[in-house]
Short mmCIF file of C-alpha atoms in Angstrom, two decimals:
data_model
loop_
_atom_site.label_atom_id
_atom_site.label_comp_id
_atom_site.label_asym_id
_atom_site.label_seq_id
_atom_site.Cartn_x
_atom_site.Cartn_y
_atom_site.Cartn_z
CA UNK A 1062 13.21 7.40 -6.45
CA UNK A 1063 9.84 7.08 -4.73
CA UNK A 1064 8.81 3.60 -3.64
CA UNK A 1065 5.43 4.22 -5.31
CA UNK A 1066 7.19 3.96 -8.69
CA UNK A 1067 7.83 0.27 -7.97
CA UNK A 1068 4.33 -1.27 -8.10
CA UNK A 1069 3.08 -4.18 -6.05
CA UNK A 1070 2.04 -7.27 -8.00
CA UNK A 1071 1.79 -10.59 -6.20
CA UNK A 1072 2.60 -13.56 -8.43
CA UNK A 1073 -0.34 -15.49 -6.97
CA UNK A 1074 -2.72 -12.70 -8.00
CA UNK A 1075 -1.90 -12.82 -11.70
CA UNK A 1076 -0.44 -16.27 -12.45
CA UNK A 1077 -3.12 -17.17 -15.00
CA UNK A 1078 -2.73 -13.84 -16.81
CA UNK A 1079 1.06 -14.13 -16.63
CA UNK A 1080 1.02 -17.59 -18.20
CA UNK A 1081 -1.31 -16.48 -21.00
CA UNK A 1082 0.78 -13.39 -21.69
CA UNK A 1083 3.87 -15.60 -21.70
CA UNK A 1084 2.43 -17.68 -24.53
CA UNK A 1085 1.46 -14.55 -26.46
CA UNK A 1086 5.00 -13.17 -26.17
CA UNK A 1087 6.36 -16.51 -27.39
CA UNK A 1088 4.22 -16.25 -30.53
CA UNK A 1089 5.37 -12.69 -31.24
CA UNK A 1090 8.98 -13.53 -30.42
CA UNK A 1091 8.92 -16.46 -32.82
CA UNK A 1092 7.60 -14.14 -35.54
CA UNK A 1093 10.68 -11.97 -35.04
CA UNK A 1094 12.85 -15.09 -35.02
CA UNK A 1095 11.38 -16.16 -38.38
CA UNK A 1096 12.56 -12.98 -40.14
CA UNK A 1097 15.55 -11.48 -38.31
CA UNK A 1098 19.10 -12.69 -39.08
CA UNK A 1099 20.98 -14.42 -36.27
CA UNK A 1100 22.79 -12.15 -33.82
CA UNK A 1101 25.11 -13.79 -31.27
CA UNK A 1102 23.39 -15.40 -28.28
CA UNK A 1103 19.94 -15.04 -29.95
CA UNK A 1104 19.81 -11.30 -29.35
CA UNK A 1105 17.74 -10.91 -32.53
CA UNK A 1106 14.69 -12.68 -31.05
CA UNK A 1107 14.04 -10.56 -27.97
CA UNK A 1108 11.44 -7.93 -27.09
CA UNK A 1109 12.11 -4.51 -25.53
CA UNK A 1110 10.36 -2.35 -22.96
CA UNK A 1111 8.56 0.49 -24.76
CA UNK A 1112 6.63 3.57 -23.54
CA UNK A 1113 3.40 1.55 -23.85
CA UNK A 1114 4.40 -2.06 -23.25
CA UNK A 1115 6.71 -4.46 -25.09
CA UNK A 1116 7.91 -4.18 -28.68
CA UNK A 1117 9.89 -6.20 -31.20
CA UNK A 1118 11.45 -3.05 -32.69
CA UNK A 1119 11.80 -3.05 -36.51
CA UNK A 1120 11.84 -6.52 -38.09
CA UNK A 1121 13.24 -6.82 -41.63
CA UNK A 1122 10.88 -8.14 -44.29
CA UNK A 1123 11.85 -8.14 -47.95
CA UNK A 1124 12.72 -4.51 -48.82
CA UNK A 1125 10.93 -3.05 -45.78
CA UNK A 1126 10.29 -3.60 -42.09
CA UNK A 1127 7.44 -4.19 -39.70
CA UNK A 1128 7.09 -4.16 -35.94
CA UNK A 1129 4.78 -5.65 -33.34
CA UNK A 1130 3.97 -4.04 -29.99
CA UNK A 1131 2.00 -5.16 -26.97
CA UNK A 1132 0.21 -1.90 -26.16
CA UNK A 1133 -0.67 -2.35 -22.49
CA UNK A 1134 -2.58 0.94 -22.29
CA UNK A 1135 -5.09 0.29 -25.07
CA UNK A 1136 -4.63 -3.49 -24.63
CA UNK A 1137 -4.00 -4.14 -28.28
CA UNK A 1138 -1.34 -5.99 -30.22
CA UNK A 1139 -0.28 -3.47 -32.87
CA UNK A 1140 1.31 -4.71 -36.10
CA UNK A 1141 2.68 -1.94 -38.32
CA UNK A 1142 4.33 -2.21 -41.73
CA UNK A 1143 6.68 0.28 -43.39
CA UNK A 1144 4.30 0.31 -46.36
CA UNK A 1145 1.85 2.29 -44.20
CA UNK A 1146 -0.58 -0.52 -43.37
CA UNK A 1147 -1.37 -1.85 -39.93
CA UNK A 1148 -3.55 -4.29 -38.04
CA UNK A 1149 -4.52 -4.76 -34.38
CA UNK A 1150 -5.39 -7.80 -32.32
CA UNK A 1151 -7.30 -7.35 -29.06
CA UNK A 1152 -5.57 -8.30 -25.81
CA UNK A 1153 -8.41 -9.79 -23.80
CA UNK A 1154 -9.39 -12.98 -22.03
CA UNK A 1155 -9.46 -15.69 -24.68
CA UNK A 1156 -7.56 -18.87 -25.53
CA UNK A 1157 -4.03 -18.73 -26.91
CA UNK A 1158 -5.33 -20.66 -29.94
CA UNK A 1159 -7.62 -17.75 -30.87
CA UNK A 1160 -4.87 -15.16 -30.34
CA UNK A 1161 -2.48 -17.22 -32.47
CA UNK A 1162 -4.96 -17.61 -35.30
CA UNK A 1163 -5.89 -13.94 -35.38
CA UNK A 1164 -2.28 -12.75 -35.16
CA UNK A 1165 -1.16 -14.96 -38.04
CA UNK A 1166 -4.23 -13.87 -40.02
CA UNK A 1167 -3.32 -10.20 -39.43
CA UNK A 1168 0.21 -10.80 -40.72
CA UNK A 1169 -1.25 -12.46 -43.81
CA UNK A 1170 -3.53 -9.49 -44.46
CA UNK A 1171 -0.46 -7.25 -44.36
CA UNK A 1172 1.30 -9.46 -46.89
CA UNK A 1173 3.87 -10.69 -44.35
CA UNK A 1174 4.30 -14.40 -45.07
CA UNK A 1175 5.37 -16.08 -41.85
CA UNK A 1176 5.85 -19.62 -40.60
CA UNK A 1177 6.89 -20.27 -37.02
CA UNK A 1178 7.54 -23.31 -34.87
CA UNK A 1179 3.96 -23.60 -33.56
CA UNK A 1180 4.65 -24.56 -29.95
CA UNK A 1181 6.35 -22.83 -26.99
CA UNK A 1182 9.89 -23.39 -25.72
CA UNK A 1183 11.36 -23.59 -22.21
CA UNK A 1184 8.03 -24.63 -20.67
CA UNK A 1185 6.40 -27.97 -19.91
CA UNK A 1186 4.01 -29.08 -21.14
CA UNK A 1187 4.49 -27.33 -24.49
CA UNK A 1188 0.91 -27.14 -25.79
CA UNK A 1189 0.84 -26.28 -29.53
CA UNK A 1190 -0.40 -22.72 -29.96
CA UNK A 1191 -3.29 -23.70 -32.21
CA UNK A 1192 -4.48 -26.25 -29.62
CA UNK A 1193 -3.95 -24.19 -26.47
CA UNK A 1194 -7.30 -23.42 -24.92
CA UNK A 1195 -5.92 -23.85 -21.40
CA UNK A 1196 -4.28 -20.42 -21.21
CA UNK A 1197 -7.15 -17.96 -21.67
CA UNK A 1198 -6.93 -15.30 -18.92
CA UNK A 1199 -6.10 -11.64 -19.27
CA UNK A 1200 -6.38 -9.09 -16.48
CA UNK A 1201 -5.52 -5.74 -18.12
CA UNK A 1202 -4.63 -4.10 -14.81
CA UNK A 1203 -2.21 -6.89 -13.89
CA UNK A 1204 -0.62 -6.84 -17.35
CA UNK A 1205 0.00 -3.11 -17.05
CA UNK A 1206 1.38 -3.47 -13.52
CA UNK A 1207 3.83 -6.07 -14.85
CA UNK A 1208 4.93 -3.60 -17.52
CA UNK A 1209 5.44 -1.01 -14.79
CA UNK A 1210 7.68 -3.49 -12.94
CA UNK A 1211 9.63 -3.99 -16.17
CA UNK A 1212 9.81 -0.23 -16.71
CA UNK A 1213 11.61 0.28 -13.41
CA UNK A 1214 13.83 -2.77 -13.80
CA UNK A 1215 14.73 -1.71 -17.36
CA UNK A 1216 15.76 1.74 -16.16
CA UNK A 1217 18.09 0.50 -13.41
CA UNK A 1218 19.52 -2.30 -15.59
CA UNK A 1219 20.21 0.28 -18.29
CA UNK A 1220 22.19 2.43 -15.86
CA UNK A 1221 24.14 -0.66 -14.75
CA UNK A 1222 24.86 -1.55 -18.39
CA UNK A 1223 26.39 1.88 -19.04
CA UNK A 1224 29.37 1.16 -16.77
CA UNK A 1225 30.66 -1.64 -19.03
CA UNK A 1226 32.58 -1.02 -22.28
CA UNK A 1227 33.25 -4.68 -23.07
CA UNK A 1228 30.78 -6.85 -24.94
CA UNK A 1229 27.39 -6.42 -23.28
CA UNK A 1230 23.87 -7.25 -24.40
CA UNK A 1231 21.03 -4.76 -24.67
CA UNK A 1232 18.53 -4.79 -21.81
CA UNK A 1233 15.99 -7.08 -23.42
CA UNK A 1234 13.06 -9.37 -22.70
CA UNK A 1235 13.59 -13.07 -23.42
CA UNK A 1236 10.22 -14.69 -24.07
CA UNK A 1237 11.51 -18.22 -23.44
CA UNK A 1238 11.74 -17.82 -19.67
CA UNK A 1239 9.82 -14.50 -19.64
CA UNK A 1240 12.59 -12.44 -18.05
CA UNK A 1241 14.21 -9.05 -18.58
CA UNK A 1242 17.96 -9.53 -18.86
CA UNK A 1243 21.30 -7.82 -19.39
CA UNK A 1244 24.49 -9.85 -19.89
CA UNK A 1245 28.16 -8.87 -19.66
CA UNK A 1246 30.94 -10.95 -21.24
CA UNK A 1247 34.58 -11.46 -20.24
CA UNK A 1248 35.76 -11.85 -23.85
CA UNK A 1249 36.70 -15.51 -23.47
CA UNK A 1250 34.89 -18.54 -24.86
CA UNK A 1251 33.06 -20.88 -22.49
CA UNK A 1252 32.76 -24.68 -22.36
CA UNK A 1253 29.71 -25.99 -24.29
CA UNK A 1254 26.55 -25.56 -22.25
CA UNK A 1255 24.93 -28.88 -21.26
CA UNK A 1256 21.44 -27.68 -22.17
CA UNK A 1257 18.48 -29.18 -20.38
CA UNK A 1258 15.84 -26.46 -20.79
CA UNK A 1259 12.41 -28.08 -21.35
CA UNK A 1260 11.24 -28.31 -24.95
CA UNK A 1261 14.32 -26.48 -26.19
CA UNK A 1262 17.19 -27.99 -28.14
CA UNK A 1263 20.51 -28.15 -26.31
CA UNK A 1264 22.09 -26.42 -29.31
CA UNK A 1265 20.04 -23.32 -28.48
CA UNK A 1266 21.74 -23.09 -25.10
CA UNK A 1267 25.17 -23.76 -26.64
CA UNK A 1268 24.72 -20.61 -28.76
CA UNK A 1269 23.35 -18.60 -25.85
CA UNK A 1270 26.21 -19.52 -23.53
CA UNK A 1271 29.10 -19.74 -26.00
CA UNK A 1272 31.21 -17.17 -24.09
CA UNK A 1273 31.93 -16.52 -20.41
CA UNK A 1274 29.27 -14.28 -18.95
CA UNK A 1275 27.70 -12.58 -15.98
CA UNK A 1276 23.97 -12.21 -16.49
CA UNK A 1277 21.37 -10.39 -14.42
CA UNK A 1278 17.76 -9.41 -14.71
CA UNK A 1279 14.21 -9.56 -13.40
CA UNK A 1280 11.91 -12.60 -13.51
CA UNK A 1281 8.19 -12.50 -12.55
CA UNK A 1282 8.25 -15.99 -11.06
CA UNK A 1283 10.54 -16.05 -8.03
CA UNK A 1284 9.36 -14.93 -4.58
CA UNK A 1285 5.97 -13.44 -3.80
CA UNK A 1286 6.32 -10.65 -6.37
CA UNK A 1287 9.10 -11.90 -8.66
CA UNK A 1288 12.83 -11.52 -8.16
CA UNK A 1289 16.01 -9.96 -9.47
CA UNK A 1290 18.64 -12.58 -10.30
CA UNK A 1291 22.32 -12.80 -11.19
CA UNK A 1292 24.43 -15.76 -12.26
CA UNK A 1293 27.69 -16.60 -14.00
CA UNK A 1294 28.48 -19.14 -16.70
CA UNK A 1295 30.63 -21.00 -16.09
CA UNK A 1296 30.31 -20.37 -12.38
CA UNK A 1297 33.82 -19.76 -10.97
CA UNK A 1298 35.01 -21.19 -7.66
CA UNK A 1299 34.10 -18.87 -4.81
CA UNK A 1300 31.25 -17.19 -6.68
CA UNK A 1301 28.47 -18.38 -4.38
CA UNK A 1302 30.32 -17.30 -1.23
CA UNK A 1303 31.22 -13.80 -2.40
CA UNK A 1304 29.84 -11.01 -0.14
CA UNK A 1305 26.92 -9.26 -1.85
CA UNK A 1306 24.46 -6.48 -1.13
CA UNK A 1307 21.81 -5.77 0.01
CA UNK A 1308 21.34 -8.05 3.01
CA UNK A 1309 18.03 -9.34 1.60
CA UNK A 1310 19.85 -11.01 -1.34
CA UNK A 1311 21.12 -14.58 -1.14
CA UNK A 1312 22.52 -17.40 -3.26
CA UNK A 1313 20.18 -20.24 -4.26
CA UNK A 1314 22.07 -23.54 -4.65
CA UNK A 1315 19.03 -25.05 -6.38
CA UNK A 1316 18.94 -22.37 -9.09
CA UNK A 1317 22.67 -21.64 -9.15
CA UNK A 1318 22.16 -17.88 -8.91
CA UNK A 1319 21.83 -14.96 -6.54
CA UNK A 1320 18.28 -13.75 -5.90
CA UNK A 1321 16.85 -10.50 -4.55
CA UNK A 1322 13.07 -10.65 -3.93
CA UNK A 1323 11.22 -7.88 -5.73
CA UNK A 1324 9.11 -7.14 -2.66
CA UNK A 1325 12.30 -6.35 -0.72
CA UNK A 1326 13.22 -3.85 -3.42
CA UNK A 1327 9.77 -2.30 -3.54
CA UNK A 1328 9.70 -1.69 0.23
CA UNK A 1329 13.32 -0.53 0.53
CA UNK A 1330 14.10 3.05 1.57
CA UNK A 1331 15.88 3.47 -1.78
CA UNK A 1332 14.73 0.81 -4.29
CA UNK A 1333 17.09 1.98 -7.04
CA UNK A 1334 20.06 1.73 -4.71
CA UNK A 1335 19.04 -1.76 -3.55
CA UNK A 1336 18.94 -3.08 -7.12
CA UNK A 1337 22.09 -1.22 -8.16
CA UNK A 1338 24.04 -2.67 -5.22
CA UNK A 1339 22.77 -6.15 -6.05
CA UNK A 1340 23.79 -5.88 -9.71
CA UNK A 1341 27.21 -4.44 -8.88
CA UNK A 1342 28.21 -6.88 -6.15
CA UNK A 1343 26.99 -10.01 -7.94
CA UNK A 1344 28.84 -8.94 -11.09
CA UNK A 1345 31.95 -8.45 -8.96
CA UNK A 1346 31.50 -12.03 -7.71
CA UNK A 1347 31.72 -13.27 -11.31
CA UNK A 1348 34.48 -10.88 -12.44
CA UNK A 1349 36.79 -11.25 -9.45
CA UNK A 1350 36.55 -15.01 -9.06
CA UNK A 1351 36.53 -15.51 -12.84
CA UNK A 1352 39.65 -13.36 -13.30
CA UNK A 1353 38.08 -10.90 -15.72
CA UNK A 1354 40.22 -8.02 -17.03
CA UNK A 1355 38.12 -5.41 -15.24
CA UNK A 1356 40.42 -2.49 -16.05
CA UNK A 1357 39.78 -3.03 -19.76
CA UNK A 1358 36.07 -3.85 -19.47
CA UNK A 1359 34.70 -1.17 -17.12
CA UNK A 1360 34.43 2.60 -17.52
CA UNK A 1361 32.71 5.63 -16.01
CA UNK A 1362 29.67 6.54 -18.15
CA UNK A 1363 30.10 10.20 -17.11
CA UNK A 1364 33.69 10.40 -18.39
CA UNK A 1365 32.85 13.15 -20.94
CA UNK A 1366 30.47 15.09 -18.71
CA UNK A 1367 32.91 17.98 -18.18
CA UNK A 1368 33.00 18.65 -21.94
CA UNK A 1369 29.23 19.00 -22.32
#
C-alpha cells in the first residue's frame, strides 16, 4: 500500500475544525440514539465510514427508516427518509447552535419527531448545542483529509476484525470521544467499570465495559497527527510489559493503553503492516495475559478460499 494513501493532517492545523465537527457528530449520533433500540455496549449509537464520509446507516422510525450522512465531498449533511423525501444541511463555518437548529428543523420537515439530550458527552465544558457559538470553524479540506485517515484505518481494522470469530464489534465511529474503534471480547463478564468520563453518567460506561475486552482504534487527538491505540479492560497483570510491534509503539501509563503515532504509520515503508502488527501484538498482550481461549476465538478468514 502506497504511503500516499495515508494522508498527512497535523492536529494543530485543524483543531478548531475537528472540535466543531466533533459537536456535529454528537448531534447526529444522539439522533440515532433517540430512535434505535439498545444493542450491547451502545453499538446502536455509532457512525460508520462511508464512501463519502460518515453515516448512521438506516435508523428505524415508525414503519420506515431514515439515515443521515456527513457527505465530505459535497460538504452537506444528507438526511434521507424511506418515504422518498430528503433534506440537506450545509457543512460550512458556522456555530454549532445554527447547525443544531437547522438539523432539527430538517428532521421536523421530514416528519421525524426527535428529542435528544441537548448537550455533548465526554467533553468538558459541555456547552448546550443551542448555546454553542464557540465552535464555529469548518475547513472542508481538513474534514475530507480526516475522512481519508479514517478510510485507511477502517480498512486495516476491518482486516484485523476478520481473524476473530468470537464476539467482536463492527468497526465503528464513537462520537463521544471521536474515535474509530473495533473491540474483541473474551466471553467473560467484567467487574463494573468505575466511570469517570466527563459529562457522562457512570452507568453508560458500565454498559460499555460489561464484558472483558481488548479494544483498538484510531483517535485524531494523540500525537502530532493522531494515534492508533489499544487497551484491555480489565487490564491483566503483565499487559503493559508485553513485547509489541512496531518499535515506534509504546505503552502510556497515563492513558493506560498502547499508542502508535499516526505519523509513524504514514511514513513507514509499509503502513498497513505497521498498523496490522500493532493491532495483533497488543491484542496478544490482552489475550495471553488475560487467559483468553484463543483456540476457540480466532480463525483464518481465508479458510474457505480453496473452495471458491
